[in-house]
Every structure is written in structure tokens, then in C-alpha cells.
Amino acid sequence: MNKIDLGYDTINLGHGSGGLMTRDLLDKIIFETFSNPYLDQKHDGSIIQMDGKMAISTDSFVVSPIFFKGGNIGDLAINGTVNDVAMCGAIPEFLSLAFIVEEGLAIGDFIKIVETIKETADKSGVKIITGDTKVVERGKGDKIFINTTGFGKVHPKADISAKKIKPGDKIIISGPIAQHGMAIMSQRDGLEFESSIESDTTNLNFLVSKLLDSFGDKIHLFRDPTRGGLASVLSEIASDIQMGVNIIESKLPIDDQVAAACEMLGLDPLFVANEGIFVSIVDPEIEAEIIELMQKDDKGKRAICIGEITEEHPNKVVMHSVIGGKRMVTPLLGEQLPRIC
């Protein structure tokens, strides 16, 4: 596909004009890559039949740089929205896809991103059924921004709601924290440093579906700790349920290299973004079983219980440190890592 000749090496304003250049771009790259019965109609939208409760989630992606270790803005855009739908207890099926492209983006880079999107959508089991492409003047964007909206039917056994959380519920995380954020920072202009850290971006929908198949309404909440990291998600949960959250520092999974990079940059890994892990808050009676099932899956093999819900210190997250003390984990103020996803 990289050998496609559009007559230009870069995207220019004509590709967003709605005329012949737009049609050329869509026909040779977009429609050819994502061909399916819905998109092949080339209509203003798609008509789908969905019965029962449906989850819908939308997200925009402005990550910089657009190519990074472990992925690019393309797989980030698909995995991010697929995972958001899955966190609702739903099975993602369809996506919309919209590009805002800056004039001057290399056609080869655009094609590489589109190809990654196709591969990632296929791995996630979702179809792209509608979309849009706009081009802005040079200097009015930053290479490429992407918006995706996901749709999926709610799993028949799911009953995901913060209202179901109760004291004693266990907090389980599916894998190591802070990998995505530190992968981005290692390649950010002005902050580059030698590192083999890769983004953890991946789809989590199949693992989530397995857990719902086995444990149903014993799972009270799913959340993915993306922007703001684990600390922000737990702080939001504590505030929403007006109960406390206890976490144990020694249980937090973090790779040594990631921890060292955080220390070097003066960043708290609890606040660093993740793109391939999720938090489950579950009935304590299934703690051991759900961890065992998660650990049988590559995307949950380092799953661990990191704490529990408590009636003490309502609305607050408290971390029990490795030296025996306690630390209040406050919500993130401002932006620690801009344009991380």
C-alpha cells in the first residue's frame, strides 16, 4: 500500500477540499483499506441494527510524537476507544473514524497510520463504518489528530456501576503502570533519553469479556487509568462513591526501568498515563479466582490486588508505604504530561 501514487509526497489543502483530490485520497487509501459492507456504501453515514442496551464512547487523540516505541497515534486511537467501550461492560463492534490532518504531513506517514488502524481494528474485532477527513493549513495543527467513537452491545452478564461498590471490595489492576507515559516522554522533543520502554497500548476487550462471562455482576466496576494515571482514577472513584480507597505501595506493579525513568524526570508513576491496563473493583469472594483467570491471559499475566474499598477516610485515597507509613494520594492538579494520548 505504501507504493500508492497520489501525485504528491505530502498532504495538502486540496486533499480536504471535497473535490477530486479528496476523492482520490479516500478511494485509494481510506475505502480500500477499511473496505466492508457498511463503508463500501460511501454514504454520509451507516445504518446498523443493534438490539438491547448499547454502550457508546468517543475520544480524541493528539499524542506527540505521533510515532513512538510500541505504537503510533493510529493504534492508540483504536485501542483507546475499544477499551473505553469495554470498560462499560460492553462488547465493541463498530467505530467511527475522523482525521484532522495538517497540510504537509508526509503521505507515507498517513498511509502507515491508516494501515496500523486497520491492523488494530482487526485485532480488536471491530469494523470502521463511517468517518471524516479534514485538512488544516500548515501551522494550524500538529501533523494529525484523530477522533474515534465506538459502539457495542452491553454484555448480558454485565452490571457495571460505581453504585454497586461496597466496603471490602477488592481493587485489582491488570498489569504494570506508567509504561505508555514514559514511552512517550522518552521521545518527546527536549526530553529524549535512551530507553527501551515501549507503550503498553493494546486492546483489552476480549479479556474483559472473558471476565464478565465468568463473574458477571460480581464485577462492580472497570476503569482504564489513561490520562492522570492510576491516582486520578482511584481519586475519582473515591469521590464518586464517598468511601475511602486503600492501596499498598509494595503491591503496585511497575517495571524497574519505568520507575527509574520516572525518578529521573521527577514524575510520580501513579499519575503517569497507561493505555493497556485496567482497574477492576470486585466482590472480595472472587478475588483469587479473577486474578487466576486474568493471569492466564497475556494481557493480564501480571494482574494483582493492590488494595480495597473502606469506610475510613471517605473521598480519599491512602497509600500504605513500603516503610510502614501512610501517604494521601491527592488528585492530579493541572497537566503533568501534556498530549500523552
XYZ file of C-alpha atoms in Angstrom:
341
model
C 0.000 0.000 0.000
C 2.912 2.396 0.618
C 3.531 2.356 -3.148
C 0.274 4.187 -3.896
C 0.911 7.230 -6.085
C -1.385 10.155 -5.360
C 0.846 12.520 -7.305
C 2.004 14.208 -4.103
C 4.522 13.415 -1.368
C 2.581 15.273 1.317
C -0.982 16.067 2.295
C -2.073 19.475 1.020
C -5.205 21.584 1.412
C -6.693 20.132 -1.769
C -6.992 16.758 -0.041
C -9.567 18.313 2.273
C -11.438 20.324 -0.368
C -14.172 17.782 -1.050
C -13.149 17.652 -4.706
C -11.160 15.266 -6.872
C -8.103 15.220 -4.622
C -10.272 14.305 -1.634
C -11.938 11.531 -3.614
C -8.518 10.239 -4.700
C -7.302 10.140 -1.093
C -10.453 8.416 0.135
C -10.719 5.878 -2.681
C -7.069 4.849 -2.802
C -6.302 4.849 0.919
C -9.350 5.008 3.196
C -12.002 2.987 1.361
C -9.507 0.461 0.032
C -8.001 -0.157 3.460
C -11.185 -0.328 5.518
C -13.478 -1.908 2.937
C -16.572 -3.556 4.459
C -20.277 -3.674 3.541
C -21.063 -0.639 5.698
C -18.280 1.621 4.458
C -18.484 0.468 0.850
C -21.810 2.295 0.502
C -19.802 5.561 0.581
C -22.742 7.338 2.144
C -22.833 10.184 4.690
C -23.237 7.584 7.424
C -24.037 3.953 8.130
C -27.202 2.207 9.264
C -26.729 -0.567 11.802
C -29.110 -2.880 13.666
C -28.393 -3.276 17.372
C -30.768 -4.840 19.891
C -30.750 -4.260 23.656
C -28.582 -1.915 25.701
C -25.687 -0.291 23.883
C -22.560 1.494 25.099
C -21.145 4.453 23.174
C -17.834 6.197 23.835
C -15.947 8.895 21.946
C -12.354 10.055 22.280
C -9.861 12.311 20.507
C -6.144 11.662 20.141
C -3.484 14.365 19.885
C -0.396 12.465 21.068
C 3.031 13.910 20.312
C 5.127 12.414 18.821
C 2.748 10.574 16.510
C 5.142 7.623 16.198
C 6.596 6.186 19.402
C 8.078 2.962 20.760
C 5.355 0.355 20.848
C 2.899 2.090 18.548
C 1.634 5.243 16.884
C -1.370 7.526 17.039
C -3.304 5.037 14.889
C -3.352 2.043 17.220
C -3.715 4.393 20.180
C -6.931 5.780 18.670
C -8.448 2.337 18.101
C -7.331 0.706 21.342
C -8.322 3.732 23.400
C -11.931 3.785 22.250
C -12.299 -0.005 22.113
C -11.156 -0.119 25.735
C -13.492 2.682 26.799
C -16.461 0.750 25.406
C -15.211 -2.422 27.115
C -14.928 -0.586 30.449
C -18.693 -0.024 30.216
C -19.121 -3.802 30.235
C -19.870 -3.851 26.515
C -18.552 -5.734 23.504
C -17.160 -3.220 20.960
C -18.429 -3.801 17.417
C -18.303 -0.585 15.369
C -16.177 2.551 15.201
C -16.350 5.915 13.508
C -13.004 7.393 12.476
C -12.215 11.057 11.805
C -8.890 12.634 10.823
C -7.785 16.242 11.125
C -4.573 16.399 9.124
C -2.114 19.263 8.937
C -1.008 20.359 5.488
C 2.488 18.986 4.890
C 2.110 15.600 6.592
C 4.010 13.021 4.549
C 1.669 10.781 2.563
C 3.831 7.835 3.646
C 3.237 8.663 7.310
C -0.502 8.972 6.716
C -0.585 5.592 4.989
C 1.419 3.971 7.798
C -1.078 5.300 10.369
C -4.049 4.106 8.303
C -2.504 0.644 7.933
C -1.917 0.472 11.696
C -5.531 1.451 12.322
C -6.717 -1.366 10.071
C -4.490 -3.948 11.773
C -5.541 -2.803 15.230
C -9.243 -2.756 14.383
C -8.972 -6.299 13.023
C -7.210 -7.487 16.199
C -9.953 -5.870 18.271
C -12.757 -7.399 16.215
C -14.325 -4.050 15.289
C -15.402 -2.548 11.965
C -14.911 1.073 10.928
C -18.238 2.054 9.404
C -18.148 5.837 8.975
C -15.686 8.692 9.182
C -14.380 12.034 8.008
C -11.147 13.662 6.838
C -10.302 17.359 7.145
C -7.102 19.208 6.275
C -5.951 22.380 8.064
C -3.305 24.884 6.985
C 0.343 24.339 7.822
C 0.977 25.560 11.360
C -2.701 25.309 12.365
C -2.428 21.711 13.600
C 0.367 19.335 14.558
C 0.680 16.663 11.889
C -2.505 14.682 12.630
C -5.310 14.438 15.175
C -7.797 11.548 15.278
C -11.284 11.157 16.731
C -12.968 7.788 17.174
C -16.396 6.841 18.500
C -17.133 3.255 19.499
C -20.403 1.341 19.740
C -21.076 -2.026 21.349
C -23.777 -4.104 22.954
C -23.615 -4.425 26.726
C -22.542 -7.898 27.823
C -25.608 -9.847 29.034
C -23.971 -10.549 32.427
C -22.592 -7.044 32.983
C -23.872 -4.704 35.660
C -21.092 -2.136 35.811
C -21.813 0.777 38.135
C -19.966 2.689 40.849
C -23.195 2.475 42.860
C -22.535 -1.258 43.364
C -19.187 -0.718 45.100
C -19.163 -1.528 48.810
C -16.636 -1.584 51.657
C -14.336 -4.593 51.406
C -14.413 -4.720 47.593
C -11.013 -5.549 46.147
C -9.095 -3.364 43.700
C -7.307 -5.361 41.015
C -5.009 -3.991 38.338
C -4.266 -5.985 35.203
C -0.614 -5.063 34.673
C 2.316 -2.705 35.289
C 1.715 1.036 35.469
C 3.215 4.103 33.758
C 4.601 2.402 30.630
C 2.783 4.442 27.998
C 3.533 7.814 29.519
C 7.216 7.095 29.927
C 7.494 5.677 26.391
C 6.148 8.993 25.084
C 8.368 11.112 27.327
C 11.478 9.200 26.240
C 10.904 10.508 22.701
C 9.469 13.959 23.463
C 11.474 16.870 21.999
C 13.810 18.301 24.608
C 13.421 15.318 26.940
C 14.750 12.440 24.831
C 16.666 9.787 26.729
C 17.901 6.307 25.899
C 15.304 3.756 26.844
C 13.751 0.505 25.687
C 10.424 1.361 27.357
C 7.512 0.716 24.999
C 3.930 1.901 25.182
C 1.550 -0.685 26.573
C -1.192 0.276 24.097
C -3.358 -2.754 23.361
C -6.988 -3.818 23.184
C -8.480 -5.203 26.389
C -11.975 -6.071 25.184
C -11.515 -9.831 24.865
C -10.067 -10.175 28.381
C -12.880 -8.042 29.812
C -15.450 -10.197 28.021
C -13.887 -13.368 29.493
C -14.120 -11.918 32.990
C -17.765 -10.982 32.512
C -18.520 -14.456 31.142
C -17.138 -15.991 34.337
C -18.003 -13.496 37.061
C -20.844 -11.316 35.752
C -22.265 -8.904 38.315
C -19.610 -9.797 40.901
C -17.509 -7.291 38.958
C -18.704 -3.897 40.125
C -16.560 -1.514 38.081
C -13.978 -1.373 35.301
C -11.836 1.700 34.630
C -8.789 2.269 32.455
C -6.229 4.628 34.034
C -5.225 6.642 30.977
C -4.620 10.404 31.382
C -3.853 11.204 35.015
C -2.853 7.615 35.687
C -3.910 5.273 38.454
C -4.034 8.001 41.121
C -6.570 10.080 39.212
C -8.866 7.124 38.534
C -8.833 5.992 42.166
C -9.392 9.558 43.375
C -12.396 9.922 41.074
C -13.836 6.634 42.301
C -13.373 7.570 45.969
C -15.123 10.898 45.359
C -17.959 9.323 43.369
C -18.757 6.626 45.939
C -17.976 8.789 49.011
C -15.918 5.994 50.503
C -12.193 5.565 51.013
C -9.623 3.704 48.954
C -6.624 1.922 50.490
C -3.752 0.840 48.262
C -0.495 -0.917 49.156
C 2.659 0.536 47.619
C 4.549 -2.763 47.631
C 1.800 -4.359 45.531
C 1.889 -1.768 42.737
C 3.330 -3.405 39.599
C 5.950 -1.226 37.903
C 8.951 -2.219 35.816
C 12.356 -1.158 37.169
C 13.222 0.794 34.037
C 9.946 2.713 34.165
C 10.439 3.508 37.858
C 13.973 4.750 37.141
C 12.764 6.950 34.271
C 10.037 8.442 36.469
C 12.590 9.195 39.171
C 14.960 10.790 36.662
C 12.223 13.132 35.386
C 10.742 13.793 38.807
C 7.413 12.165 37.936
C 5.183 10.132 40.211
C 4.295 6.897 38.347
C 0.862 6.917 39.980
C -0.016 9.920 37.789
C 1.561 8.687 34.544
C -0.753 7.590 31.707
C -1.429 3.969 30.793
C -3.003 2.601 27.599
C -3.023 -1.173 28.071
C -4.166 -1.892 31.618
C -7.390 -1.611 33.574
C -8.648 -1.495 37.137
C -11.391 -3.851 38.344
C -13.294 -3.365 41.577
C -14.805 -6.696 42.521
C -16.628 -8.613 45.224
C -13.994 -9.946 47.659
C -15.241 -13.517 47.255
C -13.944 -13.682 43.668
C -10.545 -12.042 44.292
C -8.407 -15.168 43.913
C -10.411 -16.628 41.019
C -10.469 -13.461 38.935
C -6.724 -12.901 39.358
C -6.061 -16.523 38.376
C -8.154 -16.127 35.219
C -6.540 -12.817 34.305
C -3.048 -14.235 34.732
C -3.803 -16.921 32.135
C -4.188 -14.167 29.535
C -1.159 -12.345 28.101
C -2.872 -9.011 28.793
C -3.428 -9.826 32.446
C -0.484 -12.043 33.338
C 0.755 -9.569 35.957
C -2.660 -8.938 37.486
C -2.596 -8.299 41.216
C -4.802 -6.992 44.013
C -3.445 -3.590 45.084
C -5.974 -2.610 47.745
C -9.579 -2.343 48.791
C -12.518 -0.061 49.430
C -13.006 1.134 53.005
C -15.452 3.157 55.081
C -12.496 5.002 56.596
C -11.288 8.374 55.218
C -14.226 8.852 52.784
C -13.461 10.532 49.443
C -9.740 9.958 49.906
C -7.092 7.559 48.590
C -4.465 6.457 51.109
C -1.336 4.529 50.133
C 0.363 2.321 52.719
C 4.065 2.757 52.000
C 6.819 0.160 51.961
C 8.322 1.688 55.129
C 5.089 1.375 57.072
C 3.790 4.908 56.760
C 0.718 6.318 55.064
C 0.510 8.828 52.241
C -2.527 10.687 50.999
C -2.784 10.317 47.219
C -4.325 13.564 46.004
C -5.938 14.151 42.602
C -3.704 15.468 39.843
C -3.649 19.270 39.675
C -3.076 20.684 36.201
C -1.323 18.811 33.400
C 1.644 16.630 34.321
C 2.278 15.220 30.839
C 0.553 17.177 28.033
C -0.550 15.425 24.827
C 0.175 11.958 26.123
C -2.695 10.334 24.217
